[in-house]
CSV table of C-alpha atoms in Angstrom, one decimal:
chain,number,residue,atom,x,y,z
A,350,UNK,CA,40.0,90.0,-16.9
A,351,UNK,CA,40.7,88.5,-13.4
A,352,UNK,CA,37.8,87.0,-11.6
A,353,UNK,CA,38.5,84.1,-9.8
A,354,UNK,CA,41.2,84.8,-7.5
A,355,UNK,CA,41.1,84.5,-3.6
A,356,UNK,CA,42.4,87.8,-2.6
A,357,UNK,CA,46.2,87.7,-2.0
A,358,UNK,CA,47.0,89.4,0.7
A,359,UNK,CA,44.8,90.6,4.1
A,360,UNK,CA,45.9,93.6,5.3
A,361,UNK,CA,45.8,94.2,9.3
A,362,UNK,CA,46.5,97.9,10.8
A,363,UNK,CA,47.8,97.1,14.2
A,364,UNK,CA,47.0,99.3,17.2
A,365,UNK,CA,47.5,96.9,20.1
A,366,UNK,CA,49.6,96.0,22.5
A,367,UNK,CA,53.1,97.1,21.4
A,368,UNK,CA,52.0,99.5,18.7
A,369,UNK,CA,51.0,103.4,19.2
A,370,UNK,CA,47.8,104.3,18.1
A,371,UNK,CA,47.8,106.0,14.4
A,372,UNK,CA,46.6,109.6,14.6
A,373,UNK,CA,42.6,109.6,13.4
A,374,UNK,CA,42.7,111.5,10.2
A,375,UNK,CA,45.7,109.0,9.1
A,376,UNK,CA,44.3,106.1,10.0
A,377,UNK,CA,40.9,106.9,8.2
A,378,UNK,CA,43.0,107.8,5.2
A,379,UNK,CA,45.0,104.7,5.0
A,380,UNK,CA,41.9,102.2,5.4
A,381,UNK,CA,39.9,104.3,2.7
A,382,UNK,CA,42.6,104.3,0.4
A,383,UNK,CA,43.5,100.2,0.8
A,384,UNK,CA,39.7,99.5,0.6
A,385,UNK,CA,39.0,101.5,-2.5
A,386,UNK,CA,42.2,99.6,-4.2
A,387,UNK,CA,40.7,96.4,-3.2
A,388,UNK,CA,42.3,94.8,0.0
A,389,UNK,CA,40.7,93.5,2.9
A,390,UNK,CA,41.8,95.2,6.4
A,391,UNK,CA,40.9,94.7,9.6
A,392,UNK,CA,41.5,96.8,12.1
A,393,UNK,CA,42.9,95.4,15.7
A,394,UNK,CA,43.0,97.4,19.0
A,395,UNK,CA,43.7,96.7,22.2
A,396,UNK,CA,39.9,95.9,22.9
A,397,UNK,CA,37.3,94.2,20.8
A,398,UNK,CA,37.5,90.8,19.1
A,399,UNK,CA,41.0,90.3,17.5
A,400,UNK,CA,41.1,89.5,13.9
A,401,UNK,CA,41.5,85.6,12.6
A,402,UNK,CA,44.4,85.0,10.2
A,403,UNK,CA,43.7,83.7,7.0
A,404,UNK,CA,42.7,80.0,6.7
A,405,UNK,CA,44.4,79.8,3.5
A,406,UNK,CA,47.8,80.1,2.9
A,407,UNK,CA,47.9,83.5,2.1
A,408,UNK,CA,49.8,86.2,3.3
A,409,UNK,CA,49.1,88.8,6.1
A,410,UNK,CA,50.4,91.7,6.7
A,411,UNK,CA,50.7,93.7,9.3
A,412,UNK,CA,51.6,97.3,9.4
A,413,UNK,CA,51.5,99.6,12.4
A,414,UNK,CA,53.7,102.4,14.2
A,415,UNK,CA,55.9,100.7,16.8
A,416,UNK,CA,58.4,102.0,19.0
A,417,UNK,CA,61.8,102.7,17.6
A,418,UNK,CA,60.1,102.1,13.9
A,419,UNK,CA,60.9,98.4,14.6
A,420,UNK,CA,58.1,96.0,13.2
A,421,UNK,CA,58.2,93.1,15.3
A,422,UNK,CA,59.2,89.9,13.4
A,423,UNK,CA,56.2,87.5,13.3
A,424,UNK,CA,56.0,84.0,12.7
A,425,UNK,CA,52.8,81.6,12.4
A,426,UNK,CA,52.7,78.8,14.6
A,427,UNK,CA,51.1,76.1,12.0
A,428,UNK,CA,53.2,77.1,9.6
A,429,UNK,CA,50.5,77.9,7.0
A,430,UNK,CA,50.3,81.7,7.1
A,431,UNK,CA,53.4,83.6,6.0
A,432,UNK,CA,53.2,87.1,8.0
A,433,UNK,CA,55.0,90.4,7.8
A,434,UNK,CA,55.2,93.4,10.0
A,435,UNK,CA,55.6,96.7,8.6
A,436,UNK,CA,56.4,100.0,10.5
A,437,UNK,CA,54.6,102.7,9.1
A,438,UNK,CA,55.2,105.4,11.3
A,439,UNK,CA,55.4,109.2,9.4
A,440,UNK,CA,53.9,107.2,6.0
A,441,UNK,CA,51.4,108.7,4.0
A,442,UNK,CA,48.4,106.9,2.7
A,443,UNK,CA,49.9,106.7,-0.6
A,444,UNK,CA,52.9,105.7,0.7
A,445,UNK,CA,51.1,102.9,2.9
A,446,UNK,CA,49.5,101.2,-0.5
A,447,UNK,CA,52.7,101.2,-2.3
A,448,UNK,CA,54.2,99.7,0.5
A,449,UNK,CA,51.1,96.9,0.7
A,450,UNK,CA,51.4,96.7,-3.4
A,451,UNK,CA,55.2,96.3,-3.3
A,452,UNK,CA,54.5,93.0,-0.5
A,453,UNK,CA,51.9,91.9,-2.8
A,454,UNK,CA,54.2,91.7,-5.6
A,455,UNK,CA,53.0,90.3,-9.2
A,456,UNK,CA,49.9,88.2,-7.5
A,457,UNK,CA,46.8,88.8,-9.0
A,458,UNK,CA,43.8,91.0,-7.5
A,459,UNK,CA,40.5,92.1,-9.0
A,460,UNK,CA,40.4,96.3,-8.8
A,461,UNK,CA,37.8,98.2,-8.5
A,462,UNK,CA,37.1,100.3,-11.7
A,463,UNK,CA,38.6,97.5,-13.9
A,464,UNK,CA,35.9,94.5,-13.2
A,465,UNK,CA,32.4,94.9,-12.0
A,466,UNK,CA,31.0,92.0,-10.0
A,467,UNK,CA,27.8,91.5,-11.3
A,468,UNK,CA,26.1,87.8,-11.2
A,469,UNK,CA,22.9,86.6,-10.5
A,470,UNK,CA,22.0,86.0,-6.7
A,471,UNK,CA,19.5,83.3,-5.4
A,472,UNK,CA,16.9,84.5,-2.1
A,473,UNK,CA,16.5,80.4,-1.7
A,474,UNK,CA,13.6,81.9,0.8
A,475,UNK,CA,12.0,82.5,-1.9
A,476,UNK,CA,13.1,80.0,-4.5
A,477,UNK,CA,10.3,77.4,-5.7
A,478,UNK,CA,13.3,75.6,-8.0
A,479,UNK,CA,11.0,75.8,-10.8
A,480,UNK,CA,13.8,76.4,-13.4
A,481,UNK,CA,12.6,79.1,-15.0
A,482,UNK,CA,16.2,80.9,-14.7
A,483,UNK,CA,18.0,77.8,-16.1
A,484,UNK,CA,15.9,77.7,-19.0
A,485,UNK,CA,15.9,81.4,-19.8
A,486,UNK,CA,19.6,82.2,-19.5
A,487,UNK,CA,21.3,82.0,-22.6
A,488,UNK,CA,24.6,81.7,-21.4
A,489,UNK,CA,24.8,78.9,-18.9
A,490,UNK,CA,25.3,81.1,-16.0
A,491,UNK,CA,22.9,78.6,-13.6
A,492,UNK,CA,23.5,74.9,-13.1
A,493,UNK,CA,21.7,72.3,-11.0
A,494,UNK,CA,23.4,70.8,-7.7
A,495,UNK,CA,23.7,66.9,-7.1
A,496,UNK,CA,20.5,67.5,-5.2
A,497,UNK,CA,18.5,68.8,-8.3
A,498,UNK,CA,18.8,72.6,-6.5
A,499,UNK,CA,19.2,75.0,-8.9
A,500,UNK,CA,22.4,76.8,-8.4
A,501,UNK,CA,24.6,80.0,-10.0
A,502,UNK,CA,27.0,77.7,-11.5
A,503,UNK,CA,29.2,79.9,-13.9
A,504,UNK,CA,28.9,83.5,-12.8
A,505,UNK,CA,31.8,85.2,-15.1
A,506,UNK,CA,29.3,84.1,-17.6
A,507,UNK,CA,26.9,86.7,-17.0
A,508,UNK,CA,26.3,89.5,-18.9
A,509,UNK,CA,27.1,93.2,-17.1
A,510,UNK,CA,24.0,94.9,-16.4
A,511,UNK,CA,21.5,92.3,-17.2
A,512,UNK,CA,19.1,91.5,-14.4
A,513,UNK,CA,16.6,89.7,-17.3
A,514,UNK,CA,16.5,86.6,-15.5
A,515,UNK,CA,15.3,88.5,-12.2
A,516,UNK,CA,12.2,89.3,-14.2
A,517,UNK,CA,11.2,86.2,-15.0
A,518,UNK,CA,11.4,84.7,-12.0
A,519,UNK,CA,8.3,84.0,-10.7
A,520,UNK,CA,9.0,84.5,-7.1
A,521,UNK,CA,11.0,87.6,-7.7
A,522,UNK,CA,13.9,84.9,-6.1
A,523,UNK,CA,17.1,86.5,-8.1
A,524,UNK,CA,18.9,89.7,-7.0
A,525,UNK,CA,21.5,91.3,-8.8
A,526,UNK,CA,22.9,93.5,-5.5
A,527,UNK,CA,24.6,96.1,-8.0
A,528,UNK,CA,21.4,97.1,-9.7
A,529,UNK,CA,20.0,100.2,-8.8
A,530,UNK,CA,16.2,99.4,-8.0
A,531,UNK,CA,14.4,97.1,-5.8
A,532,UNK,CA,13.2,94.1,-5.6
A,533,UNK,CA,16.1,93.1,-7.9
A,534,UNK,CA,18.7,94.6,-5.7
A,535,UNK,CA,17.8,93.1,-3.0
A,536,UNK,CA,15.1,95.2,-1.5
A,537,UNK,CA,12.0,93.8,-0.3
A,538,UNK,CA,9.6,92.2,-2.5
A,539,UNK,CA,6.0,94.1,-2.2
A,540,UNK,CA,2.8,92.6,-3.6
A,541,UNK,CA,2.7,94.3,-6.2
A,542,UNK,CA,6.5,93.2,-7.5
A,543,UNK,CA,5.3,89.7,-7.0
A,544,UNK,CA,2.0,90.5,-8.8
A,545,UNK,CA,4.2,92.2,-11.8
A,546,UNK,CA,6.2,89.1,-12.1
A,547,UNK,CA,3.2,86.6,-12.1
A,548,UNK,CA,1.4,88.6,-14.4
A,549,UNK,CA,5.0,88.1,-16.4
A,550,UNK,CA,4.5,84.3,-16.5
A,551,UNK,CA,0.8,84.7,-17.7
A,552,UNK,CA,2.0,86.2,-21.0
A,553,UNK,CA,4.2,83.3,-21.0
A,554,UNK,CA,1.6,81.1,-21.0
A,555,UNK,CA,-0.5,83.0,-23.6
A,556,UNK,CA,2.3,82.4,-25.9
A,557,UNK,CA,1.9,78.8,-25.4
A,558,UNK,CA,3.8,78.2,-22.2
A,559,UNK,CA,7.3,77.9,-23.1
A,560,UNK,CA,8.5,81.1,-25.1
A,561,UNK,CA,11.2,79.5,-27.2
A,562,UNK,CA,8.6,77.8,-28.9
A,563,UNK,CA,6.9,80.9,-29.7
A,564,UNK,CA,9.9,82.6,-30.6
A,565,UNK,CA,11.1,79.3,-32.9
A,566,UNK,CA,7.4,80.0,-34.5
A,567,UNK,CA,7.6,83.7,-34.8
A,568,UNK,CA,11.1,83.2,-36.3
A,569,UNK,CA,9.6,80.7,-38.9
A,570,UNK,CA,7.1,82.7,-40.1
A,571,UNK,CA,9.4,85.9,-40.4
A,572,UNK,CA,11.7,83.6,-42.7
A,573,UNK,CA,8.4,82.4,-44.5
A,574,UNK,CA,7.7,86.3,-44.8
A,575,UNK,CA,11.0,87.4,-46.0
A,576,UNK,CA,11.4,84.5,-48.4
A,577,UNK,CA,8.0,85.7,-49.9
A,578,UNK,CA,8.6,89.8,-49.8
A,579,UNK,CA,12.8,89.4,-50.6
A,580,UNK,CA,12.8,92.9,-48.5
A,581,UNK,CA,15.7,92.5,-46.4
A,582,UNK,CA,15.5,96.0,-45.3
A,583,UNK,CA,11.8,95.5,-44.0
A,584,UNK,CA,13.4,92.1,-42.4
A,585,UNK,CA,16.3,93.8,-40.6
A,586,UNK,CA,13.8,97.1,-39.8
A,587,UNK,CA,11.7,94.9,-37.6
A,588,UNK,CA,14.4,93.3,-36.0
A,589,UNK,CA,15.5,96.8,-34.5
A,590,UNK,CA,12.4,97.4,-33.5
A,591,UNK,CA,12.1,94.4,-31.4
A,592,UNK,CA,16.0,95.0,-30.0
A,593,UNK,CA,14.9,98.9,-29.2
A,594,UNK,CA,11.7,97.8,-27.7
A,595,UNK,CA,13.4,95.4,-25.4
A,596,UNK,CA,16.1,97.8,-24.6
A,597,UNK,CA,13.6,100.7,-23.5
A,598,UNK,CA,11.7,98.8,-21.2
A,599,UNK,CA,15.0,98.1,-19.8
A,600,UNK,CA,14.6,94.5,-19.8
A,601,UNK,CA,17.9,93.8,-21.4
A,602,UNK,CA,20.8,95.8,-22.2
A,603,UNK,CA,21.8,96.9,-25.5
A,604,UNK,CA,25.5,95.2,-25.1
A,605,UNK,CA,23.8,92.0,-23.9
A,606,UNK,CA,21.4,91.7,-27.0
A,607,UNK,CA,24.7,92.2,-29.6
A,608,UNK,CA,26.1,89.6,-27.6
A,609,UNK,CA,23.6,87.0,-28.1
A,610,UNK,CA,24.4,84.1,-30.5
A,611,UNK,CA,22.9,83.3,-33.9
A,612,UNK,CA,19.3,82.6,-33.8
A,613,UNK,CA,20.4,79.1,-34.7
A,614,UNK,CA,22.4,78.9,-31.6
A,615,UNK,CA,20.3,80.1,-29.9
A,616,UNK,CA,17.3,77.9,-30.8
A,617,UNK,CA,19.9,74.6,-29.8
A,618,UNK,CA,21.0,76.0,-26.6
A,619,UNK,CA,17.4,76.3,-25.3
A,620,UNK,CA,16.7,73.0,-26.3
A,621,UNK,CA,20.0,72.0,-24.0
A,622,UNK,CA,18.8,74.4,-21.2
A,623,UNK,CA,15.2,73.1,-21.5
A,624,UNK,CA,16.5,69.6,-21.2
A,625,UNK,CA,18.4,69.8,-18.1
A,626,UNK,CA,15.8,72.3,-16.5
A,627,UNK,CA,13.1,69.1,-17.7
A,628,UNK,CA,15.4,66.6,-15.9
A,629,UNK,CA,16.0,68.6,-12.8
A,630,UNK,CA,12.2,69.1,-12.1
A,631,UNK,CA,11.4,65.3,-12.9
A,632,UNK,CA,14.0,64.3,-10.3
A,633,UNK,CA,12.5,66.3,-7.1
A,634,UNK,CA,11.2,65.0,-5.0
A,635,UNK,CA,6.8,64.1,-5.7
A,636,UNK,CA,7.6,65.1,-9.2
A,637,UNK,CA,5.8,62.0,-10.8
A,638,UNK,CA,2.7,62.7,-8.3
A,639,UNK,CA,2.4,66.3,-9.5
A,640,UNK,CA,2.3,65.3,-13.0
B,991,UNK,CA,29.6,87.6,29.3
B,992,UNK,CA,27.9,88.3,26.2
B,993,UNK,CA,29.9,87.5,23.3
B,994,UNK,CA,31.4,90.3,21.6
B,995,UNK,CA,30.4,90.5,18.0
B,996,UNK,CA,32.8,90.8,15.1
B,997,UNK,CA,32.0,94.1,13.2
B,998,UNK,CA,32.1,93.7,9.7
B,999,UNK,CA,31.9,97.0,7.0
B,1000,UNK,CA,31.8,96.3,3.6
B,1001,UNK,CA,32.9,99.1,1.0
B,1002,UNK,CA,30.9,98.4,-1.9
B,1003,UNK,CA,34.2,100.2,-4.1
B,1004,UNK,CA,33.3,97.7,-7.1
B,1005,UNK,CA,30.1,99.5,-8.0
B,1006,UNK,CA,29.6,102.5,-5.9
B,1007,UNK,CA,26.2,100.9,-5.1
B,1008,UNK,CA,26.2,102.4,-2.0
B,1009,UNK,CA,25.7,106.0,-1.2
B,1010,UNK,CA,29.3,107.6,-0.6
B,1011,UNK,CA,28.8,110.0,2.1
B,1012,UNK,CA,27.1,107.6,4.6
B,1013,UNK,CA,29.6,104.7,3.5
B,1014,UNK,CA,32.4,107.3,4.6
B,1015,UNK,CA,30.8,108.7,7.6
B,1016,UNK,CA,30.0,104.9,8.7
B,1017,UNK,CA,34.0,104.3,8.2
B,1018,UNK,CA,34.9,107.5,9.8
B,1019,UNK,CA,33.0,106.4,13.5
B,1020,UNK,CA,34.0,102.9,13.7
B,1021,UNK,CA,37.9,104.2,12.8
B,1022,UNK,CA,37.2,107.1,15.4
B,1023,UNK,CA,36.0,104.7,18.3
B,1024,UNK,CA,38.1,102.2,19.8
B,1025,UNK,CA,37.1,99.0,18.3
B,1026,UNK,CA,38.5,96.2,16.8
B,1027,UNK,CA,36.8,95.5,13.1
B,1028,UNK,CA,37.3,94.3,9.8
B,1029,UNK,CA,36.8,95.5,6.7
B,1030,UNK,CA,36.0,94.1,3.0
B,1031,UNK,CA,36.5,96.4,0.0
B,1032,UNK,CA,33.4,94.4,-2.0
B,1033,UNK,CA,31.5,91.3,-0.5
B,1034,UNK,CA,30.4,91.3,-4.0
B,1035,UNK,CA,33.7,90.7,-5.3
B,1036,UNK,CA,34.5,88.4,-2.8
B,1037,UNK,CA,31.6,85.9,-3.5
B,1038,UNK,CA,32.6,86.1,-7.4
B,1039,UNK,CA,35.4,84.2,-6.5
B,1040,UNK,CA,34.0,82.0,-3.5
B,1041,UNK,CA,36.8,83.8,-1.4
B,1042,UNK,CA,37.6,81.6,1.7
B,1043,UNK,CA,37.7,84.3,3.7
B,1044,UNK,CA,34.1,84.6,3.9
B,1045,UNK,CA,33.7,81.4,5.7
B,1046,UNK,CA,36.1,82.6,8.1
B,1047,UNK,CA,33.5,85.6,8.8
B,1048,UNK,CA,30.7,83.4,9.0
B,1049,UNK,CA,32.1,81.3,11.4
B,1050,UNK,CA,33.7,83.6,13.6
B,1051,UNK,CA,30.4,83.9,16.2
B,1052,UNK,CA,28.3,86.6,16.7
B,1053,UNK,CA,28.4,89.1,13.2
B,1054,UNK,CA,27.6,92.7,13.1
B,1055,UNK,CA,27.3,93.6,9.4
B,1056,UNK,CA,27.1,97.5,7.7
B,1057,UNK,CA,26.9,96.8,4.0
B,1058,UNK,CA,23.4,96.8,1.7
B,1059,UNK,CA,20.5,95.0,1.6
B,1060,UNK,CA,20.1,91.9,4.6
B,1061,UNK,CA,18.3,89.8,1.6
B,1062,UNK,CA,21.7,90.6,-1.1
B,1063,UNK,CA,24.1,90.2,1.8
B,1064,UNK,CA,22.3,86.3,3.2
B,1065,UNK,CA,22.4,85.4,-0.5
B,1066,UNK,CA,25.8,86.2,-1.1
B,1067,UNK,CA,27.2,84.5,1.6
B,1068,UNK,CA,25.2,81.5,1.0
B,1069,UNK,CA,26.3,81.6,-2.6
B,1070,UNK,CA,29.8,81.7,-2.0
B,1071,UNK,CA,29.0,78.1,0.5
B,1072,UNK,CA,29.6,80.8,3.8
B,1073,UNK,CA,25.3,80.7,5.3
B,1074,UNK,CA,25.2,83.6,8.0
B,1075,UNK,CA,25.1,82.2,11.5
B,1076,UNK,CA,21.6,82.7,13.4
B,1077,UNK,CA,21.3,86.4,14.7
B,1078,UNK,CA,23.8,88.0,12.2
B,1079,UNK,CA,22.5,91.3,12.3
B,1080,UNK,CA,22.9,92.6,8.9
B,1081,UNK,CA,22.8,96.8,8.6
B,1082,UNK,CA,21.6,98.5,5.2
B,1083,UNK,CA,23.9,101.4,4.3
B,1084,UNK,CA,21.4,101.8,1.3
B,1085,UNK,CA,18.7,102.9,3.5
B,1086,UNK,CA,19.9,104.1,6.9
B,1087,UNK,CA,21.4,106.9,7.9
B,1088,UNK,CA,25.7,106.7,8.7
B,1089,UNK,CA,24.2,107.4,12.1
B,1090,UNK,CA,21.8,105.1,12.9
B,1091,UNK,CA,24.5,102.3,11.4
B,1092,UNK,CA,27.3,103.6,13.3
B,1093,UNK,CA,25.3,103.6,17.1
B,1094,UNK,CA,23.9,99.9,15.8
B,1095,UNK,CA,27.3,98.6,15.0
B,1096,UNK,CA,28.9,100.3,18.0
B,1097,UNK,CA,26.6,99.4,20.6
B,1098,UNK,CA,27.5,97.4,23.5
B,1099,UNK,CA,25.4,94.1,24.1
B,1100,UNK,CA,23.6,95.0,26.9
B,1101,UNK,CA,22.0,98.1,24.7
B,1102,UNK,CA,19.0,97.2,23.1
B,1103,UNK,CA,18.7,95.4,20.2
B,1104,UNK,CA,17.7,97.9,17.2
B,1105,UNK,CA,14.8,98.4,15.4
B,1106,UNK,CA,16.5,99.0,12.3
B,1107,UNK,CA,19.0,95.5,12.1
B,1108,UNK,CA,17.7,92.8,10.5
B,1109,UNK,CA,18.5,89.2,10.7
């Protein structure tokens, strides 16, 4: 799985000076077709702003119909940014991505329908950096900056399709922008989404304020139970009724919940999460006056 | 002379988040007028991997933005270390019509600022 890769190649259909306009239909059906494989183009006329080139050293490439099918040769003054001009006069789309794959050789790309991009995302107009996120998420996907801001740290982490940690935030401050449904995909947060959340943290606090404490309790006395009754098949049918429950109300997905770790693991990784989330909040600022 | 924004349309092709039909018809009017503009196949995507050439957007000047929700599409730039300059208007393709994006994205500065843009 490819995830962290800057993208290797930026596309540029050229219609300005020196370059005939592409007829509409074709030019329509070569940006749709690059875009929906996963590269960037931009689009430069004789008007308008012009595009930058890449800041990195990637390549750019430039494809357009030119008189006497001659693609200018190109050169970047820096140095940094190798380009290259293609004439694509009388190409198909088709023809036009196997072209732009062929210059983009054996570098790596993310494609759409292979990877989905799905991480948490922080409204910090809305953040209270009360931690609640780093000390839910079981798999390390938020961190805390040098300046004790709570940060999505290790995004590849995160488990496809699970906005859980959206609905325990508080301030309805985490979007998932692939979800389906607002708030969490970034819709606008009503009243009543913020009132849904806070009554969230309420039943928290009925369970004793800090839910992995209840849950280290609830486990304790299901082991105390099942050492007493021997029924493991009572034991495991309770189990999948918790998982089913939490799955229908769509908190978490199925896949998510087989991917958690052993209860044992998971009990020492919310001590580690709890710890960090602890030290974060006692080094803000005022922290000792609030407490 | 009012700056000229940079028009930005993002294609959402990494989860199909956003309704097909208006993300085409928005593509088909900015590649049927005559004006310059760039194109992202996923801002998504792009902050995964804190792609560089997001800064390069947010610091090219005035940014005219058709992609999904102006809250997601703040956040992600901020995640990826790439904040939105002030007045960034962002355009929802979630919720407008390809229409109302297309006349927002193409207007010319002296036209009115819309209703329907956010900041």
């Amino acid at each position: 799985m490819i995830t962290h890769t800057a993208r290797p190649l930026k596309v540029v259909l050229y219609e300005g000076k020196g370059a005939i306009a592409l007829p509409a239909e074709a030019r329509l059906k070569v940006m749709t077709a690059l875009l929906d494989k996963g590269y960037a183009v931009a689009r430069v006329t004789a008007t308008g702003t012009q595009t930058s080139p890449p800041q990195d050293d990637h390549t750019l490439l430039l494809l357009g119909s030119f008189p006497e099918r001659q693609a200018p040769a190109l050169e970047d003054v820096t140095g940094r940014v190798k380009i290259e001009a293609r004439d694509i006069t009388d190409l198909d789309a088709e023809s036009i991505v196997a072209l732009v794959d062929k210059t983009r050789g054996e570098k790596p790309m993310n494609e759409p329908g292979k990877w989905k991009p799905w991480f948490p995302v922080i409204d910090y107009s809305r953040c209270t950096n009360c931690m609640q996120c780093l000390s839910f998420c079981l798999f390390d996907v938020y961190g805390v900056s040098e300046e004790n801001k709570i940060q999505v740290q290790n995004n590849d982490n995160c488990k496809t399709n699970c906005p859980a940690c959206s609905r325990v935030c508080p301030e309805v401050a985490i979007m998932f922008p692939k979800y389906q449904a607002g708030p969490i995909n970034g819709d606008d947060v009503s009243a009543a989404d913020h009132g849904r959340e806070k009554m969230k943290v309420d039943i928290s606090s009925l369970l004793g304020g800090d839910i992995y404490s209840a849950l280290k309790d609830r486990s304790a006395a299901a082991k105390s139970r099942f050492s007493k009754e021997r029924s493991p098949d009572k034991a495991l049918d309770e189990r999948k009724k918790c998982l089913t429950k939490l799955v229908n109300d769509g908190f978490i997905p199925m896949d998510v919940l087989a991917s958690l770790p052993s209860p044992d693991e998971i009990l020492r990784k919310s001590e580690v999460a709890k710890a960090r989330a602890a030290a974060a909040l006692a080094a803000q600022p005022g922290a000792g006056a609030a407490s | 002379m009012p700056e000229t924004p940079t028009l930005l349309y993002c294609r959402c092709a990494y989860a199909q988040v956003v309704p097909s039909g208006v993300k085409n018809a928005v593509l088909q009017q900015l590649c049927d007028s005559g004006a310059s503009f760039e194109t992202v196949s996923d801002l998504c995507e792009m902050t995964a991997h804190r792609d560089p050439r997001l800064q390069e957007l947010a610091q090219c000047g005035k940014l005219r933005i058709a992609a999904c929700y102006p809250r997601a599409v703040t956040g992600l730039f901020q995640q990826a270390g790439a904040p939105l300059p002030e007045g960034t208007e962002i355009l929802n393709m979630r919720s407008l019509t390809a229409d109302e994006i297309a006349q927002q994205m193409l207007r010319t500065e002296d036209e009115a600022a819309p209703a329907v843009a956010n900041a």
